[in-house]
PDB file of C-alpha atoms in Angstrom:
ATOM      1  CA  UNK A   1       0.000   0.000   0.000  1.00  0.00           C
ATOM      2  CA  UNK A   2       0.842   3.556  -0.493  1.00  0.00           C
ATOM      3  CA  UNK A   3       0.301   6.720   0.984  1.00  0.00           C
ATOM      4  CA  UNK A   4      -0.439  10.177  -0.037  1.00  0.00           C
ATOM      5  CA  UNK A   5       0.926  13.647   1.177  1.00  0.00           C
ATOM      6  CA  UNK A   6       3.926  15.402   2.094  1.00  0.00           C
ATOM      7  CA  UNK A   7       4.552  15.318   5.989  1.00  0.00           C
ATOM      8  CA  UNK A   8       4.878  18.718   6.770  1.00  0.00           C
ATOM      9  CA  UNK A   9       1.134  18.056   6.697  1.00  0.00           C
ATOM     10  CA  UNK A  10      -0.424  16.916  10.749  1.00  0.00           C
ATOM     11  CA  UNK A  11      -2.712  14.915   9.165  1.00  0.00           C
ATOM     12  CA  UNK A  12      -0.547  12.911   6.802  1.00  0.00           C
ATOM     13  CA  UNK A  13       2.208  12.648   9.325  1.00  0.00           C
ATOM     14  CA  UNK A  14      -0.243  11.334  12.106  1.00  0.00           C
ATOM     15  CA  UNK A  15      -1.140   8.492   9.426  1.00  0.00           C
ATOM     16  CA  UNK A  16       3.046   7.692   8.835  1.00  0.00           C
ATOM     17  CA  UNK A  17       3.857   7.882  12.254  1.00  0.00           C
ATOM     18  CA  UNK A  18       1.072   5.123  13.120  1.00  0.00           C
ATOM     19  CA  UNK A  19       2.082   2.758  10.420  1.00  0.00           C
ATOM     20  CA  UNK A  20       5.837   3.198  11.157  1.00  0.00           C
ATOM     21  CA  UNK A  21       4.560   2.134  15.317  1.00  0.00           C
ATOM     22  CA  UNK A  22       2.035  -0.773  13.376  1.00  0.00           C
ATOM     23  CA  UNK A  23       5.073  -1.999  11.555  1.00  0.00           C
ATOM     24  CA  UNK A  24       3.405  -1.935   8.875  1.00  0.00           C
ATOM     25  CA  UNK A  25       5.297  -1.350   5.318  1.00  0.00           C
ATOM     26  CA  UNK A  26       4.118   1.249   2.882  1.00  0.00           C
ATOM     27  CA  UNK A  27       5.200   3.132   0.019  1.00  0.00           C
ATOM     28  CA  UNK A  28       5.542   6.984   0.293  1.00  0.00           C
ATOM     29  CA  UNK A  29       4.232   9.323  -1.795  1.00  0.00           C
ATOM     30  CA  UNK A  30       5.115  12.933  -1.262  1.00  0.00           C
ATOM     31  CA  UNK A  31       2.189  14.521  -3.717  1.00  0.00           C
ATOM     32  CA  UNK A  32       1.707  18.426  -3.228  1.00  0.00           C
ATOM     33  CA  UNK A  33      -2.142  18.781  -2.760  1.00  0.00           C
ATOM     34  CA  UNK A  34      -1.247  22.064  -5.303  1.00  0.00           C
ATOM     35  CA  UNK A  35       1.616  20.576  -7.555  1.00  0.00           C
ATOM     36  CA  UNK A  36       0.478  16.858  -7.471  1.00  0.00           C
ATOM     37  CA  UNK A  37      -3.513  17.986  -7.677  1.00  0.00           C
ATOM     38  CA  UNK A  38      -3.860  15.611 -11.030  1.00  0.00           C
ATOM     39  CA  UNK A  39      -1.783  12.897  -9.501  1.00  0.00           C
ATOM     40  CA  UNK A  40      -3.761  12.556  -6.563  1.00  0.00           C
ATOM     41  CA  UNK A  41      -7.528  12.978  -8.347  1.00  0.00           C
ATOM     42  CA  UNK A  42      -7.735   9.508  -9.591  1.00  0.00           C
ATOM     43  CA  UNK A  43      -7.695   8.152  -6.083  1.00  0.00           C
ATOM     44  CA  UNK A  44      -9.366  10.894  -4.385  1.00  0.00           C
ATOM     45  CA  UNK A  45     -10.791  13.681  -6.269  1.00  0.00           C
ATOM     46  CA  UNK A  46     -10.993  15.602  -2.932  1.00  0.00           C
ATOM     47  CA  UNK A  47      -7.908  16.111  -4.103  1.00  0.00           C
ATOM     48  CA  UNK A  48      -6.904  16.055  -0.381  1.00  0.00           C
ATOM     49  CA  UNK A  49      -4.544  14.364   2.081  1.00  0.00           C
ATOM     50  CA  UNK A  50      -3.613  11.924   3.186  1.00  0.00           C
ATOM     51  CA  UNK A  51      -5.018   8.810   1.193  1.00  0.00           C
ATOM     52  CA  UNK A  52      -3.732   5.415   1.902  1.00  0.00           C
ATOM     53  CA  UNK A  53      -4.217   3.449  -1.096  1.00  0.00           C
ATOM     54  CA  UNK A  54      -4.182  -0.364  -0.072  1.00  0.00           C
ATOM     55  CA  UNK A  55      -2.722  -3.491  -2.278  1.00  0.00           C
ATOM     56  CA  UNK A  56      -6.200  -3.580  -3.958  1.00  0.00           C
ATOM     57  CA  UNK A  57      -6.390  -0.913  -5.275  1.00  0.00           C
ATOM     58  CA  UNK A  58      -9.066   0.758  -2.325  1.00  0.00           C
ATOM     59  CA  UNK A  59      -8.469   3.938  -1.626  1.00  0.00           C
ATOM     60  CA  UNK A  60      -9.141   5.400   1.791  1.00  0.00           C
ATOM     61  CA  UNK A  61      -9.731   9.016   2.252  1.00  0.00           C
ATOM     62  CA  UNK A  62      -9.127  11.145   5.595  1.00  0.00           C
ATOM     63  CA  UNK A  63      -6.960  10.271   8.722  1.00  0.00           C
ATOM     64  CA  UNK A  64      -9.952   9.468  10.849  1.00  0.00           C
ATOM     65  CA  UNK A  65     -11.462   6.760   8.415  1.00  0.00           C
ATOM     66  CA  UNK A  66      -7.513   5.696   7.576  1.00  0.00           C
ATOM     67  CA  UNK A  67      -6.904   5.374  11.132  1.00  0.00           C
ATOM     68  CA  UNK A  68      -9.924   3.069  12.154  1.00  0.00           C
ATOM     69  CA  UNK A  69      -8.615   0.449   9.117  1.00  0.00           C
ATOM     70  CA  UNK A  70      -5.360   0.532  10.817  1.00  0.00           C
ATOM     71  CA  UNK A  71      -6.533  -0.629  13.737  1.00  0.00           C
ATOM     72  CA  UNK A  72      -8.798  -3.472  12.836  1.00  0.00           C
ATOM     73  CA  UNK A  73      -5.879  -4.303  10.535  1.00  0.00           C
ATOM     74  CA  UNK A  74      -3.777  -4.878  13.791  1.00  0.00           C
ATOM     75  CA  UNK A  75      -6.168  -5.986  15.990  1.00  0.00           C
ATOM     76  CA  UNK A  76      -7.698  -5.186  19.722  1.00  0.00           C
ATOM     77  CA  UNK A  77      -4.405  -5.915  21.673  1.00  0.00           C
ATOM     78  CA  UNK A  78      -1.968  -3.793  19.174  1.00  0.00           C
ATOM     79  CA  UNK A  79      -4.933  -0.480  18.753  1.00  0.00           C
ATOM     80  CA  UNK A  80      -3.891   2.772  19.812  1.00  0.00           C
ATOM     81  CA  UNK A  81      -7.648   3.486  20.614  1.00  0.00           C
ATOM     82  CA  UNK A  82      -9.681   1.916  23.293  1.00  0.00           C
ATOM     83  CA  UNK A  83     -12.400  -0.300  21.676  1.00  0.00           C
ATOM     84  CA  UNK A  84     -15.249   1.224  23.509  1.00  0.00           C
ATOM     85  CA  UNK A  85     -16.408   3.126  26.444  1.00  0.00           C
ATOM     86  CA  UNK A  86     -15.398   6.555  28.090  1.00  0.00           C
ATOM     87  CA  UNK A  87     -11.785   5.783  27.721  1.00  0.00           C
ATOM     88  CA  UNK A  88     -12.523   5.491  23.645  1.00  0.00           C
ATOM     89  CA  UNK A  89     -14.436   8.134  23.684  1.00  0.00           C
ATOM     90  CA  UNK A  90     -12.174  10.649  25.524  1.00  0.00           C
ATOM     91  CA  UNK A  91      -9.762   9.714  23.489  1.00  0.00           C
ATOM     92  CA  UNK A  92     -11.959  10.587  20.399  1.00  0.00           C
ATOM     93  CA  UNK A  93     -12.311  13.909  21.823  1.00  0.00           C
ATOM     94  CA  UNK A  94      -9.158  14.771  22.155  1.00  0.00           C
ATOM     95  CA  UNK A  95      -8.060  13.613  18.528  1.00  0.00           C
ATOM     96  CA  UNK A  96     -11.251  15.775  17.299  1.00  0.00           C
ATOM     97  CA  UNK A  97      -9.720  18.777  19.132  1.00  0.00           C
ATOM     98  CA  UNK A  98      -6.461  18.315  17.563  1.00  0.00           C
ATOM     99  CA  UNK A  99      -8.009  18.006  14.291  1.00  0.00           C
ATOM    100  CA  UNK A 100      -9.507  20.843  14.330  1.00  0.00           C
ATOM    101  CA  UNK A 101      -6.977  22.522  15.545  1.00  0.00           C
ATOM    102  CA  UNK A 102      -5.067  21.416  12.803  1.00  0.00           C
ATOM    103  CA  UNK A 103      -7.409  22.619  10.597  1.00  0.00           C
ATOM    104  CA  UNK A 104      -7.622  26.180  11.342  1.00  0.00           C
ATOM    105  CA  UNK A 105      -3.666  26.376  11.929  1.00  0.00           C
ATOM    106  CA  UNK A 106      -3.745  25.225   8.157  1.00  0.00           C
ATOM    107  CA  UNK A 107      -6.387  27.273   7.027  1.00  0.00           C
ATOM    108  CA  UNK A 108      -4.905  30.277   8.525  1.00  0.00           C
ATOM    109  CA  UNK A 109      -1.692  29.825   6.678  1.00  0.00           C
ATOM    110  CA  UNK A 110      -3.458  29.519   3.733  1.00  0.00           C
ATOM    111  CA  UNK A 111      -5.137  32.886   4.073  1.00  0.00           C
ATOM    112  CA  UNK A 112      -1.121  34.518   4.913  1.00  0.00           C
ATOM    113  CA  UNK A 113       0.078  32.478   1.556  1.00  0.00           C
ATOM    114  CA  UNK A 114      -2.201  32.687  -0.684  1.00  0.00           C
ATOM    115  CA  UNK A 115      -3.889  36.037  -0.322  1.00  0.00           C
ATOM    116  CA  UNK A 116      -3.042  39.397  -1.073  1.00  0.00           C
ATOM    117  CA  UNK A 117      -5.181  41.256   1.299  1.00  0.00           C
ATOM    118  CA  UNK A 118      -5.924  38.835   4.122  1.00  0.00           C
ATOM    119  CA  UNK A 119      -9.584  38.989   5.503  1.00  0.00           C
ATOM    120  CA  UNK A 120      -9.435  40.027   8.955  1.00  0.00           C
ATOM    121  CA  UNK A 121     -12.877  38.802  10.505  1.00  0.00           C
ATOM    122  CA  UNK A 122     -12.139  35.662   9.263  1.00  0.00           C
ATOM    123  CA  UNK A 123      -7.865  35.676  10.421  1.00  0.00           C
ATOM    124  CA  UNK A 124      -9.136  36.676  14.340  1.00  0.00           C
ATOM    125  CA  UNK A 125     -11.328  33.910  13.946  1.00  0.00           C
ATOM    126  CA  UNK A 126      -8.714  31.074  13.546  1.00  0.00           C
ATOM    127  CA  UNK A 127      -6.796  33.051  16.026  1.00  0.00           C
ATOM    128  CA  UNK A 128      -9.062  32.525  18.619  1.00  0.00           C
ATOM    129  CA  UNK A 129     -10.159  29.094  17.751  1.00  0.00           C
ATOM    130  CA  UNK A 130      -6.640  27.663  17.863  1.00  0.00           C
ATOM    131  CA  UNK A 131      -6.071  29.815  21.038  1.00  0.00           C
ATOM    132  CA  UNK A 132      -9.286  28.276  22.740  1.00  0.00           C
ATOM    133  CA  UNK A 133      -8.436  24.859  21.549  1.00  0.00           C
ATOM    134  CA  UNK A 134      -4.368  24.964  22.674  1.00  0.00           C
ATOM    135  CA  UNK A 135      -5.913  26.080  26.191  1.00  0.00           C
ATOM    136  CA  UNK A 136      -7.944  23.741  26.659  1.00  0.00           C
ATOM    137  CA  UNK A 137      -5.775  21.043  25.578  1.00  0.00           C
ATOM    138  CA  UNK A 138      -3.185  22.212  27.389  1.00  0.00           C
ATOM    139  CA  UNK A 139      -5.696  22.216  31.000  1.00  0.00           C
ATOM    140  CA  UNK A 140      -6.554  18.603  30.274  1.00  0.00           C
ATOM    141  CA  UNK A 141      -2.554  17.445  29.420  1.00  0.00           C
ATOM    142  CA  UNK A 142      -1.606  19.040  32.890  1.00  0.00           C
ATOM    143  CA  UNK A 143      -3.916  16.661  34.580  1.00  0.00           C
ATOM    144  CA  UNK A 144      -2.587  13.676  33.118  1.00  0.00           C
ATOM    145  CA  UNK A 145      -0.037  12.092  35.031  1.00  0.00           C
ATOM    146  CA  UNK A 146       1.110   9.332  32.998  1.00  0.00           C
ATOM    147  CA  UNK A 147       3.381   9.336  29.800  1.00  0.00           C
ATOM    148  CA  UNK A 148       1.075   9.245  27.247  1.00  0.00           C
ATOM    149  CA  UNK A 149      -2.760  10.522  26.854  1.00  0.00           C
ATOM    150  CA  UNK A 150      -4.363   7.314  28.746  1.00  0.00           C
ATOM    151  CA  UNK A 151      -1.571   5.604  30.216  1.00  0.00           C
ATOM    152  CA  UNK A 152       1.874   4.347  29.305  1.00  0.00           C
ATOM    153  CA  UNK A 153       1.541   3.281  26.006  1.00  0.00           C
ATOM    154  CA  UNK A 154       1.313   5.975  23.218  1.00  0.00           C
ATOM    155  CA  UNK A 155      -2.304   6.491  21.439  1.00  0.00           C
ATOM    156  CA  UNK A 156      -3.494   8.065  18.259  1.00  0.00           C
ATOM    157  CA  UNK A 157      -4.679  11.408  20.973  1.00  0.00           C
ATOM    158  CA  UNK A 158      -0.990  11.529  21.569  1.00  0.00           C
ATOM    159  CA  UNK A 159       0.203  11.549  18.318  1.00  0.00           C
ATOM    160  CA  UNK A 160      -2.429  13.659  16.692  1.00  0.00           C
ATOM    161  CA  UNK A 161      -1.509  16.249  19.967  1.00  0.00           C
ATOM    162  CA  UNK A 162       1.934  16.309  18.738  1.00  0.00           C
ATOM    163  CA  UNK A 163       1.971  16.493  15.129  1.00  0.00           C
ATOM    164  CA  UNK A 164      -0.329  19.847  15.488  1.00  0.00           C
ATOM    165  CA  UNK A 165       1.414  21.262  17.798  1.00  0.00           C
ATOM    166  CA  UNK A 166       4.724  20.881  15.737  1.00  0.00           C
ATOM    167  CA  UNK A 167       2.850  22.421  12.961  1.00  0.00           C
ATOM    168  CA  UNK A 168       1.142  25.319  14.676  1.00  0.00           C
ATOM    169  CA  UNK A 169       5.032  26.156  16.458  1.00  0.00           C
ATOM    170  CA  UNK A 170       6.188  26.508  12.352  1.00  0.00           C
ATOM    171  CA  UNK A 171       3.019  27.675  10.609  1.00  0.00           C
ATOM    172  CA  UNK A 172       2.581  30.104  13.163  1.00  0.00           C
ATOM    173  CA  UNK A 173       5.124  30.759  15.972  1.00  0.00           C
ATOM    174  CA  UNK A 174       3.495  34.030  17.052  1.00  0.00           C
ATOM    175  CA  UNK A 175       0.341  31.848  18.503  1.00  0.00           C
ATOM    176  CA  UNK A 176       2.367  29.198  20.225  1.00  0.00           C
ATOM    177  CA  UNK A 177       4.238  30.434  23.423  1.00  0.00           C
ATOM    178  CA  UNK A 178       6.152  27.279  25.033  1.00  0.00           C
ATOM    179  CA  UNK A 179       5.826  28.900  28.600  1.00  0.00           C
ATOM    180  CA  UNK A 180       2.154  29.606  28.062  1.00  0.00           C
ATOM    181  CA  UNK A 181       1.563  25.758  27.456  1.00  0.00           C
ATOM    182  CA  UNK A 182       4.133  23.581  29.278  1.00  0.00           C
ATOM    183  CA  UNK A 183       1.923  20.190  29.297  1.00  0.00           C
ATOM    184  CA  UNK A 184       1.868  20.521  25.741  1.00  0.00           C
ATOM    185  CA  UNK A 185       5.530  21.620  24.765  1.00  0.00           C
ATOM    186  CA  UNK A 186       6.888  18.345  27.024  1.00  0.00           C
ATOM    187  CA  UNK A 187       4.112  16.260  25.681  1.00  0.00           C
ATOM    188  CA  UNK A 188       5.008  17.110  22.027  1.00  0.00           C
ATOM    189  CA  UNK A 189       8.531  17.089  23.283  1.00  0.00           C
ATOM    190  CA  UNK A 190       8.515  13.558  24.602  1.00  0.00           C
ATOM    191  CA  UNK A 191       6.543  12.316  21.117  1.00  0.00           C
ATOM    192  CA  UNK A 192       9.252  14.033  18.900  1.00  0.00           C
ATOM    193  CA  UNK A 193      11.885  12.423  21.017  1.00  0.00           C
ATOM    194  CA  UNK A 194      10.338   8.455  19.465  1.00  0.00           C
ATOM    195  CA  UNK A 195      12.155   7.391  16.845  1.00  0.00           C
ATOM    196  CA  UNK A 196       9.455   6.968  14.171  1.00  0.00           C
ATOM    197  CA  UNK A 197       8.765  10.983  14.819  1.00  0.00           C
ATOM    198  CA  UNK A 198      12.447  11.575  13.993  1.00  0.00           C
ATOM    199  CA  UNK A 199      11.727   9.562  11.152  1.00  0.00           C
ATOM    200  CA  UNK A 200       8.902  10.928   9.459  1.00  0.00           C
ATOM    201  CA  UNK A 201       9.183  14.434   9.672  1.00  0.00           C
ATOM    202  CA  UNK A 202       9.432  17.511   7.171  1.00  0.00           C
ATOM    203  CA  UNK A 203      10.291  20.991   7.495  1.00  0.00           C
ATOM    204  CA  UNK A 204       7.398  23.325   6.267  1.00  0.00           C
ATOM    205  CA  UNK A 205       6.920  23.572   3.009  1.00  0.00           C
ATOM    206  CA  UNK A 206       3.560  25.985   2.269  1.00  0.00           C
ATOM    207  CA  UNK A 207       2.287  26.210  -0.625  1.00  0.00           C
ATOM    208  CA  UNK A 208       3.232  30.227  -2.931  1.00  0.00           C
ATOM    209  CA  UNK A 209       0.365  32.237  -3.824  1.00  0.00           C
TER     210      UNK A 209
END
């Protein structure tokens, strides 16, 4: 199988990172969402990353749906997400968080790259939305006490947490103060540390308007 994206992307890396910890062997694809548009339209015409394209030929779009395969793939002992209950679904929360997060830290660059005149109402509004989101991630990393997210084994929460917050520090340094969130700066820290992080990682790359 094969998968889609550059990693300077959250999303895509989230995806690498978790089939590098599977053990799982893929090929790597670094299409440009802008430069590799055409490329990527015959197995998602979304024309969006990442998409893991599997031996037959299925395509799977978004790191969600990607991310559930992956772990029936491996199976209930090897899952980095509870199967059920409130430990699955905090853990659901927190990866929705840092996808949205992750979304308006991209969308935001977006508007700096690829407009001339940037539209304010809509630039204070990702401001405050990844503000309100890094806050409250950050409250509910200080109360954890163990390693990881929910316990001591690292979980897709974890991951997702880390890869965004690497992006947000390079997309936009100005709204991510290490001393104003110190759970999250050791947590992403500690990830970044693993050696599949070190691994499958990309400086920022954003796209030239």
């Amino acid at each position: 199988m094969f998968l889609i994206g550059q990693y300077d992307s959250p999303f895509v890396r989230r995806v690498a990172i978790a089939l590098r910890l599977y053990g799982l062997a893929f090929e790597h694809r670094p299409w440009s969402t802008f430069g590799d548009a055409d490329k990527i339209a015959p197995y998602n015409p979304l024309r969006r990353v990442p998409t893991l394209v599997l031996d037959d030929g299925e395509a799977l779009i978004e790191s969600t749906i990607i991310l559930d395969y992956l772990d029936e793939l491996v199976g209930e002992g090897k899952a980095m997400l509870p199967r059920s209950g409130a430990a699955r679904r905090k853990h659901l929360r927190i990866c929705a968080l840092a996808s949205g997060l992750g979304d308006k830290a991209v969308s935001l660059l977006y508007e700096r790259v690829l407009r001339k005149e940037q539209l304010a109402l809509w630039v204070e509004r990702c401001q405050a939305q990844i503000a309100d989101v890094l806050g409250v991630l950050e409250a509910e990393r200080a109360r954890v006490t163990t390693p990881y997210w929910l316990g001591d084994r690292i979980g897709h929460a974890d991951i997702a947490v880390a890869c965004v917050v690497r992006f947000t520090r390079e997309a936009h340094p100005q709204l991510f103060d290490a001393a104003r969130y110190p759970a999250l700066s050791a947590h992403a820290d500690r990830c970044e540390a693993l050696p599949p992080f070190r691994v499958i990682v990309q400086p920022l790359a954003p796209p030239k308007g």
